CSV table of C-alpha atoms and ligand atoms in Angstrom, one decimal:
chain,number,residue,atom,x,y,z
A,1,MET,CA,-6.7,99.6,-280.3
A,2,ALA,CA,-10.2,100.3,-279.0
A,3,PRO,CA,-11.8,103.4,-280.5
A,4,THR,CA,-12.3,106.4,-278.2
A,5,GLN,CA,-15.7,107.8,-277.3
A,6,ASP,CA,-14.9,110.8,-279.5
A,7,GLU,CA,-14.4,108.6,-282.5
A,8,ILE,CA,-17.6,106.7,-281.8
A,9,SER,CA,-19.5,110.0,-281.2
A,10,ALA,CA,-18.3,111.3,-284.5
A,11,GLU,CA,-19.6,108.2,-286.3
A,12,ILE,CA,-22.9,108.5,-284.4
A,13,ALA,CA,-23.2,112.2,-285.5
A,14,ALA,CA,-22.5,111.3,-289.1
A,15,ALA,CA,-25.2,108.6,-289.1
A,16,ARG,CA,-27.7,111.0,-287.6
A,17,GLU,CA,-26.9,113.7,-290.1
A,18,SER,CA,-27.3,111.2,-293.0
A,19,THR,CA,-30.8,110.3,-291.7
A,20,ALA,CA,-31.7,113.9,-291.2
A,21,ARG,CA,-30.7,114.7,-294.8
A,22,ALA,CA,-32.7,111.8,-296.2
A,23,VAL,CA,-35.8,112.9,-294.2
A,24,ALA,CA,-35.3,116.6,-295.3
A,25,ALA,CA,-35.2,115.3,-298.9
A,26,GLY,CA,-38.7,113.8,-298.4
A,27,GLY,CA,-37.7,110.3,-297.1
A,28,VAL,CA,-39.7,108.4,-294.5
A,29,PRO,CA,-38.1,108.8,-291.1
A,30,PRO,CA,-36.7,105.3,-290.4
A,31,SER,CA,-38.1,103.7,-287.2
A,32,HIS,CA,-35.7,100.8,-287.0
A,33,PRO,CA,-31.9,100.8,-286.9
A,34,GLY,CA,-30.0,99.9,-290.0
A,35,ARG,CA,-28.4,96.5,-289.5
A,36,ASP,CA,-25.1,97.9,-290.8
A,37,TYR,CA,-24.4,100.5,-288.1
A,38,PRO,CA,-20.6,101.0,-287.8
A,39,PRO,CA,-20.5,102.7,-284.3
A,40,TYR,CA,-21.9,99.4,-282.9
A,41,ARG,CA,-18.8,97.4,-283.7
A,42,SER,CA,-20.3,93.9,-283.3
A,43,SER,CA,-22.7,94.7,-286.2
A,44,ALA,CA,-19.8,94.7,-288.8
A,45,LEU,CA,-19.7,90.9,-289.5
A,46,ARG,CA,-23.3,90.3,-288.5
A,47,HIS,CA,-25.4,92.1,-291.0
A,48,PRO,CA,-26.4,90.8,-294.5
A,49,ARG,CA,-24.9,92.7,-297.4
A,50,LYS,CA,-27.5,91.7,-299.9
A,51,PRO,CA,-30.9,93.3,-299.9
A,52,LEU,CA,-33.7,91.4,-298.2
A,53,LEU,CA,-36.3,89.7,-300.4
A,54,ARG,CA,-39.6,91.6,-300.1
A,55,VAL,CA,-42.4,89.1,-299.6
A,56,GLY,CA,-45.9,90.3,-300.6
A,57,ALA,CA,-48.9,90.1,-298.4
A,58,ASP,CA,-50.0,86.5,-298.2
A,59,PRO,CA,-52.5,85.6,-295.4
A,60,GLU,CA,-51.9,82.0,-296.2
A,61,ALA,CA,-48.2,82.2,-295.3
A,62,ALA,CA,-47.1,80.9,-291.9
A,63,GLU,CA,-45.7,84.3,-290.9
A,64,TRP,CA,-49.1,85.9,-291.1
A,65,HIS,CA,-50.0,83.8,-288.1
A,66,GLY,CA,-47.9,83.2,-285.0
A,67,PRO,CA,-47.3,81.3,-281.9
A,68,VAL,CA,-49.9,81.6,-279.1
A,69,PHE,CA,-49.4,81.6,-275.4
A,70,GLY,CA,-51.7,81.1,-272.5
A,71,VAL,CA,-52.1,80.8,-268.8
A,72,THR,CA,-49.8,77.8,-268.6
A,73,ASP,CA,-46.9,79.8,-270.0
A,74,ILE,CA,-46.7,82.2,-267.0
A,75,THR,CA,-47.0,82.1,-263.2
A,76,ALA,CA,-48.4,84.8,-261.0
A,77,LEU,CA,-44.9,85.8,-259.7
A,78,ASP,CA,-43.4,86.1,-263.2
A,79,ALA,CA,-44.5,89.8,-263.5
A,80,ASP,CA,-43.0,90.8,-260.1
A,81,LEU,CA,-39.3,90.6,-260.3
A,82,THR,CA,-39.0,91.8,-256.7
A,83,ARG,CA,-40.7,88.7,-255.3
A,84,GLN,CA,-38.9,85.9,-257.0
A,85,HIS,CA,-36.5,85.3,-254.1
A,86,GLN,CA,-36.8,85.0,-250.3
A,87,GLY,CA,-35.6,88.6,-249.7
A,88,GLU,CA,-36.1,92.0,-251.2
A,89,PRO,CA,-33.8,93.1,-253.9
A,90,LEU,CA,-31.6,96.2,-253.5
A,91,GLY,CA,-32.5,99.3,-255.5
A,92,GLU,CA,-35.2,101.7,-256.4
A,93,ARG,CA,-38.5,99.7,-256.8
A,94,ILE,CA,-40.4,100.6,-259.9
A,95,THR,CA,-43.5,99.7,-261.8
A,96,VAL,CA,-43.3,99.6,-265.6
A,97,ALA,CA,-46.7,99.5,-267.4
A,98,GLY,CA,-48.2,100.2,-270.8
A,99,ARG,CA,-50.1,98.8,-273.7
A,100,VAL,CA,-49.0,96.8,-276.7
A,101,LEU,CA,-50.8,97.9,-279.9
A,102,ASP,CA,-50.5,97.2,-283.6
A,103,ARG,CA,-49.9,99.9,-286.1
A,104,GLY,CA,-53.7,100.3,-286.5
A,105,GLY,CA,-53.9,101.1,-282.8
A,106,ARG,CA,-55.6,97.9,-281.9
A,107,PRO,CA,-54.6,96.2,-278.7
A,108,VAL,CA,-52.5,93.0,-278.9
A,109,ARG,CA,-54.4,90.7,-276.6
A,110,GLY,CA,-53.2,87.7,-274.7
A,111,GLN,CA,-49.7,87.8,-276.0
A,112,LEU,CA,-46.4,87.1,-274.3
A,113,VAL,CA,-44.2,90.0,-273.0
A,114,GLU,CA,-40.8,89.0,-271.7
A,115,VAL,CA,-38.3,91.3,-269.9
A,116,TRP,CA,-34.7,90.9,-268.7
A,117,GLN,CA,-32.4,93.4,-267.1
A,118,ALA,CA,-29.4,94.1,-265.0
A,119,ASN,CA,-29.7,94.6,-261.2
A,120,ALA,CA,-29.6,98.0,-259.5
A,121,SER,CA,-25.8,97.9,-259.6
A,122,GLY,CA,-25.7,97.2,-263.4
A,123,ARG,CA,-24.9,93.5,-263.3
A,124,TYR,CA,-26.7,90.7,-265.1
A,125,ALA,CA,-27.2,87.4,-263.5
A,126,HIS,CA,-25.3,85.9,-266.4
A,127,GLN,CA,-22.0,84.0,-266.2
A,128,ARG,CA,-20.5,86.0,-269.1
A,129,ASP,CA,-21.2,89.3,-267.4
A,130,GLN,CA,-18.0,89.9,-265.5
A,131,HIS,CA,-18.6,93.6,-264.7
A,132,PRO,CA,-17.2,93.9,-261.1
A,133,ALA,CA,-20.5,95.2,-259.7
A,134,PRO,CA,-22.2,93.0,-257.0
A,135,LEU,CA,-24.7,90.3,-257.9
A,136,ASP,CA,-27.9,90.6,-255.8
A,137,PRO,CA,-29.0,87.2,-254.3
A,138,HIS,CA,-32.5,88.5,-254.2
A,139,PHE,CA,-32.7,89.6,-257.9
A,140,THR,CA,-32.5,87.6,-261.1
A,141,GLY,CA,-34.0,90.2,-263.4
A,142,VAL,CA,-36.3,88.1,-265.6
A,143,GLY,CA,-40.0,88.5,-266.0
A,144,ARG,CA,-42.9,87.7,-268.2
A,145,CYS,CA,-46.6,88.3,-268.5
A,146,LEU,CA,-49.5,88.1,-270.9
A,147,THR,CA,-51.2,91.2,-272.2
A,148,ASP,CA,-54.8,91.7,-271.1
A,149,ASP,CA,-57.9,92.4,-273.2
A,150,GLN,CA,-56.8,96.1,-273.6
A,151,GLY,CA,-53.3,95.0,-274.6
A,152,ALA,CA,-52.0,96.1,-271.2
A,153,TYR,CA,-48.9,94.7,-269.4
A,154,ALA,CA,-47.3,95.6,-266.1
A,155,PHE,CA,-44.1,94.6,-264.3
A,156,THR,CA,-42.8,95.4,-260.8
A,157,THR,CA,-39.0,95.5,-260.7
A,158,VAL,CA,-36.1,97.6,-259.6
A,159,ARG,CA,-34.5,100.3,-261.7
A,160,PRO,CA,-31.5,98.7,-263.4
A,161,GLY,CA,-28.0,100.3,-263.2
A,162,ALA,CA,-25.9,101.6,-266.1
A,163,TYR,CA,-23.1,99.3,-267.0
A,164,PRO,CA,-19.8,99.3,-269.0
A,165,TRP,CA,-19.2,97.3,-272.1
A,166,ARG,CA,-16.3,96.9,-274.5
A,167,ASN,CA,-17.5,98.5,-277.7
A,168,HIS,CA,-15.0,101.3,-277.2
A,169,THR,CA,-13.0,102.8,-274.4
A,170,ASN,CA,-15.2,104.1,-271.6
A,171,ALA,CA,-18.4,102.7,-273.2
A,172,TRP,CA,-21.4,102.7,-270.8
A,173,ARG,CA,-24.9,101.6,-271.5
A,174,PRO,CA,-27.7,103.8,-270.2
A,175,ALA,CA,-30.0,102.0,-267.8
A,176,HIS,CA,-32.5,99.9,-269.8
A,177,ILE,CA,-34.9,97.0,-269.7
A,178,HIS,CA,-34.8,94.5,-272.5
A,179,PHE,CA,-38.3,93.6,-273.9
A,180,SER,CA,-39.4,90.7,-276.1
A,181,LEU,CA,-42.8,90.8,-277.7
A,182,PHE,CA,-45.1,88.7,-279.9
A,183,GLY,CA,-48.0,90.0,-282.0
A,184,THR,CA,-50.9,88.3,-283.6
A,185,ALA,CA,-48.6,87.5,-286.5
A,186,PHE,CA,-44.9,86.3,-286.5
A,187,THR,CA,-44.2,89.3,-288.8
A,188,GLN,CA,-44.8,91.5,-285.7
A,189,ARG,CA,-42.1,89.9,-283.6
A,190,LEU,CA,-40.1,92.6,-281.7
A,191,VAL,CA,-37.1,92.6,-279.4
A,192,THR,CA,-36.2,96.0,-278.1
A,193,GLN,CA,-35.0,98.0,-275.0
A,194,MET,CA,-36.8,100.5,-272.8
A,195,TYR,CA,-34.9,103.5,-271.4
A,196,PHE,CA,-35.5,105.9,-268.6
A,197,PRO,CA,-36.2,109.6,-269.2
A,198,GLY,CA,-33.4,112.1,-268.9
A,199,ASP,CA,-30.5,109.7,-268.9
A,200,PRO,CA,-27.2,111.6,-269.5
A,201,LEU,CA,-25.7,108.6,-271.3
A,202,PHE,CA,-28.1,108.7,-274.2
A,203,PRO,CA,-25.9,110.6,-276.7
A,204,TYR,CA,-22.9,108.4,-276.1
A,205,ASP,CA,-24.6,105.0,-276.6
A,206,PRO,CA,-24.3,103.5,-280.0
A,207,ILE,CA,-27.1,101.0,-279.3
A,208,LEU,CA,-29.7,103.6,-278.6
A,209,GLN,CA,-28.3,105.8,-281.3
A,210,SER,CA,-28.5,103.0,-283.9
A,211,VAL,CA,-32.0,104.4,-284.1
A,212,THR,CA,-30.9,107.4,-286.1
A,213,ASP,CA,-34.2,109.4,-286.2
A,214,ALA,CA,-34.7,111.5,-283.1
A,215,ALA,CA,-38.5,111.0,-283.0
A,216,ALA,CA,-38.0,107.2,-283.3
A,217,ARG,CA,-35.4,107.2,-280.5
A,218,ALA,CA,-37.9,109.1,-278.2
A,219,ARG,CA,-40.3,106.2,-278.6
A,220,LEU,CA,-37.8,104.0,-276.7
A,221,VAL,CA,-37.9,106.2,-273.6
A,222,ALA,CA,-40.5,105.6,-271.0
A,223,ALA,CA,-42.4,108.5,-269.3
A,224,TYR,CA,-42.5,109.0,-265.5
A,225,ASP,CA,-46.1,108.6,-264.6
A,226,HIS,CA,-47.1,109.6,-261.1
A,227,ARG,CA,-50.4,107.8,-261.3
A,228,LEU,CA,-48.5,104.6,-261.7
A,229,SER,CA,-46.4,105.2,-258.6
A,230,THR,CA,-47.7,103.4,-255.5
A,231,PRO,CA,-47.6,105.0,-252.1
A,232,GLU,CA,-44.7,103.8,-249.9
A,233,ARG,CA,-43.8,101.2,-252.6
A,234,SER,CA,-42.7,102.1,-256.1
A,235,LEU,CA,-42.2,104.8,-258.8
A,236,GLY,CA,-44.2,104.4,-262.0
A,237,TYR,CA,-43.1,104.5,-265.6
A,238,ARG,CA,-45.4,104.2,-268.6
A,239,TRP,CA,-44.2,102.8,-271.9
A,240,ASP,CA,-46.5,101.9,-274.7
A,241,ILE,CA,-45.3,99.7,-277.5
A,242,VAL,CA,-46.4,99.6,-281.1
A,243,LEU,CA,-45.6,96.4,-283.1
A,244,ASP,CA,-44.5,96.9,-286.7
A,245,GLY,CA,-45.5,94.6,-289.5
A,246,PRO,CA,-48.7,93.3,-290.9
A,247,ALA,CA,-51.1,92.0,-288.4
A,248,ALA,CA,-52.9,88.7,-288.7
A,249,THR,CA,-55.8,90.6,-290.3
A,250,LEU,CA,-55.4,94.0,-292.0
A,251,PRO,CA,-55.8,96.7,-289.3
A,252,ASP,CA,-58.8,99.0,-289.2
A,253,PRO,CA,-57.2,102.2,-288.0
A,254,GLU,CA,-58.2,103.1,-284.4
A,255,GLU,CA,-60.8,100.4,-284.1
A,256,ASP,CA,-61.6,99.6,-280.5
A,257,HIS,CA,-60.8,103.2,-279.4
B,1,MET,CA,-51.1,104.5,-288.7
B,2,ARG,CA,-49.1,104.6,-285.4
B,3,ALA,CA,-45.3,104.8,-285.7
B,4,PRO,CA,-43.7,101.5,-284.6
B,5,THR,CA,-41.5,101.1,-281.6
B,6,PRO,CA,-37.9,100.7,-282.9
B,7,SER,CA,-36.1,97.4,-282.6
B,8,GLN,CA,-32.9,97.1,-280.5
B,9,THR,CA,-30.3,94.3,-280.4
B,10,ILE,CA,-31.0,91.4,-278.2
B,11,GLY,CA,-27.5,91.9,-276.8
B,12,PRO,CA,-25.3,89.2,-275.2
B,13,PHE,CA,-27.2,88.5,-271.9
B,14,TYR,CA,-30.6,87.2,-273.0
B,15,GLY,CA,-29.5,83.6,-272.3
B,16,TYR,CA,-30.8,83.4,-268.7
B,17,ALA,CA,-34.1,85.0,-269.7
B,18,LEU,CA,-35.5,83.8,-273.1
B,19,PRO,CA,-34.4,80.2,-273.7
B,20,PHE,CA,-36.3,77.5,-271.8
B,21,PRO,CA,-35.9,73.8,-271.3
B,22,GLY,CA,-37.2,71.8,-274.2
B,23,GLY,CA,-37.4,74.9,-276.3
B,24,GLY,CA,-36.4,73.0,-279.4
B,25,ASP,CA,-38.6,69.9,-278.7
B,26,VAL,CA,-41.7,70.9,-280.6
B,27,ALA,CA,-42.7,67.3,-281.7
B,28,PRO,CA,-44.9,65.4,-279.3
B,29,VAL,CA,-42.9,63.0,-277.2
B,30,GLY,CA,-42.2,59.7,-279.1
B,31,HIS,CA,-43.9,60.8,-282.2
B,32,PRO,CA,-42.9,58.4,-285.0
B,33,GLU,CA,-42.8,61.2,-287.7
B,34,ALA,CA,-40.6,63.6,-285.8
B,35,ILE,CA,-37.8,65.3,-287.8
B,36,THR,CA,-34.8,67.1,-286.7
B,37,VAL,CA,-33.6,70.3,-288.2
B,38,ARG,CA,-30.3,71.6,-287.2
B,39,GLY,CA,-27.7,74.1,-288.4
B,40,ARG,CA,-25.0,76.5,-287.5
B,41,VAL,CA,-25.1,80.3,-287.6
B,42,TYR,CA,-22.0,81.9,-289.2
B,43,ASP,CA,-20.9,85.5,-289.3
B,44,GLY,CA,-19.2,87.3,-292.2
B,45,ALA,CA,-15.8,85.9,-291.3
B,46,GLY,CA,-17.2,82.3,-291.5
B,47,GLU,CA,-17.0,82.0,-287.7
B,48,PRO,CA,-19.8,80.3,-285.8
B,49,VAL,CA,-22.0,82.7,-283.8
B,50,PRO,CA,-22.3,81.3,-280.3
B,51,ASP,CA,-24.8,83.9,-279.0
B,52,ALA,CA,-27.6,83.8,-281.5
B,53,LEU,CA,-31.2,83.0,-280.7
B,54,VAL,CA,-33.2,81.0,-283.2
B,55,GLU,CA,-37.0,80.8,-283.2
B,56,THR,CA,-39.0,78.7,-285.6
B,57,TRP,CA,-42.7,78.8,-286.3
B,58,GLN,CA,-44.6,76.5,-288.7
B,59,ALA,CA,-47.9,75.0,-289.6
B,60,ALA,CA,-48.9,71.7,-288.0
B,61,PRO,CA,-48.8,68.7,-290.3
B,62,ASP,CA,-52.6,69.0,-290.9
B,63,GLY,CA,-52.0,72.6,-292.2
B,64,SER,CA,-53.3,74.3,-289.1
B,65,LEU,CA,-51.7,77.7,-288.3
B,66,ALA,CA,-53.8,78.1,-285.1
B,67,GLY,CA,-50.9,77.0,-282.8
B,68,GLU,CA,-51.3,75.9,-279.2
B,69,PRO,CA,-50.2,77.5,-275.9
B,70,GLY,CA,-47.7,75.7,-273.7
B,71,SER,CA,-44.3,76.1,-275.3
B,72,LEU,CA,-42.8,77.4,-272.1
B,73,ARG,CA,-45.1,75.8,-269.6
B,74,ARG,CA,-44.4,77.1,-266.1
B,75,ASP,CA,-44.6,75.4,-262.7
B,76,PRO,CA,-46.7,77.4,-260.3
B,77,VAL,CA,-45.3,75.4,-257.4
B,78,THR,CA,-41.6,76.0,-257.9
B,79,GLY,CA,-41.7,78.9,-260.3
B,80,GLY,CA,-39.5,76.9,-262.7
B,81,PHE,CA,-40.3,75.4,-266.0
B,82,LEU,CA,-42.5,72.3,-266.3
B,83,GLY,CA,-41.6,71.5,-269.9
B,84,ARG,CA,-44.1,71.1,-272.7
B,85,ASN,CA,-47.0,68.7,-272.0
B,86,GLY,CA,-45.6,66.2,-274.6
B,87,VAL,CA,-48.9,66.1,-276.5
B,88,ASP,CA,-49.9,69.5,-277.9
B,89,PHE,CA,-48.1,70.8,-281.0
B,90,THR,CA,-47.4,74.5,-280.4
B,91,GLY,CA,-45.5,75.0,-283.7
B,92,PHE,CA,-43.0,77.3,-281.9
B,93,ALA,CA,-39.4,76.6,-281.0
B,94,ARG,CA,-36.8,78.8,-279.4
B,95,VAL,CA,-33.1,77.6,-279.2
B,96,ALA,CA,-30.0,79.5,-278.3
B,97,THR,CA,-27.0,78.5,-280.4
B,98,ASP,CA,-24.3,76.6,-278.5
B,99,ALA,CA,-20.6,77.4,-278.1
B,100,ASP,CA,-20.1,76.1,-281.6
B,101,GLY,CA,-22.9,78.1,-283.2
B,102,GLN,CA,-25.3,75.2,-283.5
B,103,TRP,CA,-29.0,74.9,-282.9
B,104,VAL,CA,-31.3,71.9,-283.1
B,105,VAL,CA,-35.1,71.7,-283.4
B,106,ARG,CA,-37.1,68.4,-283.1
B,107,THR,CA,-40.4,69.0,-284.7
B,108,LEU,CA,-43.1,67.5,-287.0
B,109,PRO,CA,-42.8,67.9,-290.8
B,110,PRO,CA,-44.6,71.0,-292.0
B,111,PRO,CA,-47.5,70.3,-294.5
B,112,ALA,CA,-46.9,70.1,-298.2
B,113,ALA,CA,-48.8,73.3,-298.7
B,114,LEU,CA,-46.6,75.3,-296.3
B,115,PRO,CA,-43.4,73.2,-296.4
B,116,TYR,CA,-41.1,75.4,-294.3
B,117,LEU,CA,-40.1,76.4,-290.9
B,118,SER,CA,-40.3,80.2,-290.6
B,119,VAL,CA,-37.1,81.2,-288.9
B,120,CYS,CA,-36.5,84.4,-286.8
B,121,LEU,CA,-32.9,85.1,-285.9
B,122,PHE,CA,-31.6,87.4,-283.1
B,123,ALA,CA,-28.0,88.0,-282.1
B,124,ARG,CA,-25.7,90.3,-280.3
B,125,GLY,CA,-24.5,92.7,-283.0
B,126,LEU,CA,-27.7,92.4,-285.0
B,127,THR,CA,-29.7,95.6,-284.4
B,128,ARG,CA,-32.9,94.0,-285.7
B,129,HIS,CA,-34.0,90.4,-286.1
B,130,LEU,CA,-33.9,88.7,-289.5
B,131,PHE,CA,-36.5,86.4,-291.0
B,132,THR,CA,-35.8,83.5,-293.3
B,133,ARG,CA,-37.4,80.1,-294.1
B,134,ALA,CA,-36.0,76.6,-293.9
B,135,TYR,CA,-37.8,74.7,-296.7
B,136,VAL,CA,-38.1,71.0,-296.1
B,137,ASP,CA,-37.9,68.5,-299.0
B,138,GLY,CA,-37.4,71.2,-301.7
B,139,GLY,CA,-40.5,73.2,-301.1
B,140,ALA,CA,-43.7,73.3,-303.1
B,141,ALA,CA,-43.7,73.8,-306.9
B,142,GLY,CA,-44.4,77.5,-307.7
B,143,ASP,CA,-43.6,78.7,-304.3
B,144,ALA,CA,-43.6,82.5,-304.6
B,145,VAL,CA,-40.5,83.1,-302.4
B,146,LEU,CA,-38.3,80.3,-304.0
B,147,SER,CA,-39.3,81.2,-307.5
B,148,ALA,CA,-38.4,84.9,-307.0
B,149,LEU,CA,-34.8,83.9,-306.4
B,150,PRO,CA,-31.9,83.2,-308.8
B,151,GLU,CA,-30.8,79.6,-308.7
B,152,GLU,CA,-27.6,80.3,-306.8
B,153,ARG,CA,-29.4,82.0,-303.9
B,154,ARG,CA,-32.4,79.7,-303.7
B,155,GLY,CA,-30.3,76.9,-302.2
B,156,THR,CA,-29.8,79.0,-299.1
B,157,LEU,CA,-33.4,78.4,-298.1
B,158,LEU,CA,-33.5,74.7,-298.7
B,159,ALA,CA,-32.8,72.5,-295.7
B,160,ARG,CA,-30.5,69.7,-296.8
B,161,THR,CA,-31.3,66.1,-296.1
B,162,GLU,CA,-28.6,64.6,-293.9
B,163,GLY,CA,-30.1,61.4,-292.9
B,164,PRO,CA,-33.5,59.7,-292.3
B,165,ARG,CA,-35.9,62.4,-291.0
B,166,ALA,CA,-32.9,64.7,-290.4
B,167,TYR,CA,-32.2,68.0,-292.1
B,168,ARG,CA,-29.5,70.6,-292.0
B,169,PHE,CA,-30.1,74.4,-292.3
B,170,ASP,CA,-27.1,76.6,-291.9
B,171,ILE,CA,-27.5,80.4,-291.7
B,172,ARG,CA,-24.8,82.7,-293.1
B,173,LEU,CA,-25.3,86.3,-292.0
B,174,GLN,CA,-22.9,87.8,-294.5
B,175,GLY,CA,-20.5,87.0,-297.3
B,176,PRO,CA,-20.2,83.9,-299.6
B,177,GLY,CA,-23.4,81.9,-299.5
B,178,GLU,CA,-25.2,84.6,-297.6
B,179,THR,CA,-28.6,83.4,-296.6
B,180,VAL,CA,-31.6,85.0,-298.2
B,181,PHE,CA,-33.5,87.0,-295.6
B,182,LEU,CA,-37.1,88.1,-295.9
B,183,ASP,CA,-38.8,91.5,-295.6
B,184,PHE,CA,-42.5,91.2,-294.7
B,185,GLY,CA,-43.2,94.8,-295.4
B,186,THR,CA,-42.5,96.5,-292.1
B,187,GLY,CA,-42.4,100.3,-292.0
B,188,GLY,CA,-38.8,100.8,-291.1
B,189,GLU,CA,-37.4,98.5,-293.7
B,190,SER,CA,-35.5,100.2,-296.5
C,301,FE,FE1,-28.5,95.1,-271.5
């Protein structure tokens, strides 16, 4: 039988408390989710049980370099998800913009940022998404762009809807946009999700809550930014992204600032 | 140091967004030295994982790690994918596993000094990607990663020869024969 929200919420609370205790005892607040996170049921058989092998810094290793992308890998319309079909998609038009930085605060330049999302009704243009919300013939929900010299990216899209899933009874995902990012080194690879401020579904969602530290969770939530809103057109959200992992060269903190 | 943005699972619905035509065809068209590397991804129950995304990155045969753009070349006329140009070696592959959990990459052999494909694995249910390496032809003598491992686990990083210029590299997420995964020193790792 599928677990209830109350059962999942109790597990979420237990994991948060466990992290809070570890931090209170002097531990480093974890930025990333543990791969073994029971409230997210699909993780049960899909996380390694043995510890990872720690690999020392080795600028000669392939992972300290990474794939490169260029102007041939994108088209002008890829960053505007509202203009990829003949008509306008339904929903609240938004701009999502920010910068991609490494942990030293240096901009990640000329790298690929990819996004995908549900439409305004909470439905993905994916055959396996059978949530009975309408597809939008004018919205696919896929975009990509390259960061500029300041590490900046920007997308125009519509605000995605919340949607149900089958982790437990009455499970709903808060609205989110999936992001995929490359850094200057393969070690900096990141796939994550951006959320919208003030969503009442946050406490119930085991995927967001898999990040058990509150400050780290807050880094997944964009900020409404009125300066990014455009008159008669769209509402603006700012979301900066910091890539973890060693960069191609060791970072000089705050260089370029 | 700035605190990193947390990872989140890739989820089940990336399939219409991230994979691209020819994503596994890294070797230039008709290259006589091309190799295939294929494998299945298995979960802790030994079942194939049909919704994983495998990315590989490697040095060019001449040892270069500079890469080339053009892995997912786009068509500005139709807005679709053009496919790679068939000449440049980008070093980067991206393949979704099929319904039977299998992925295939057609590439050039990595150089003797860096004799591996670096593998980055994403999947629904995996809260954060995993790195491993597929060593081709046994790896180099004295390799720091291979020599750090006990004999019984080292084999999980060795791509098995299954024919002329053909290798097999299965990934086991959990349980017997669990693949060795690598931690490159990122802040959130315990
Ligand atoms: Fe989603």
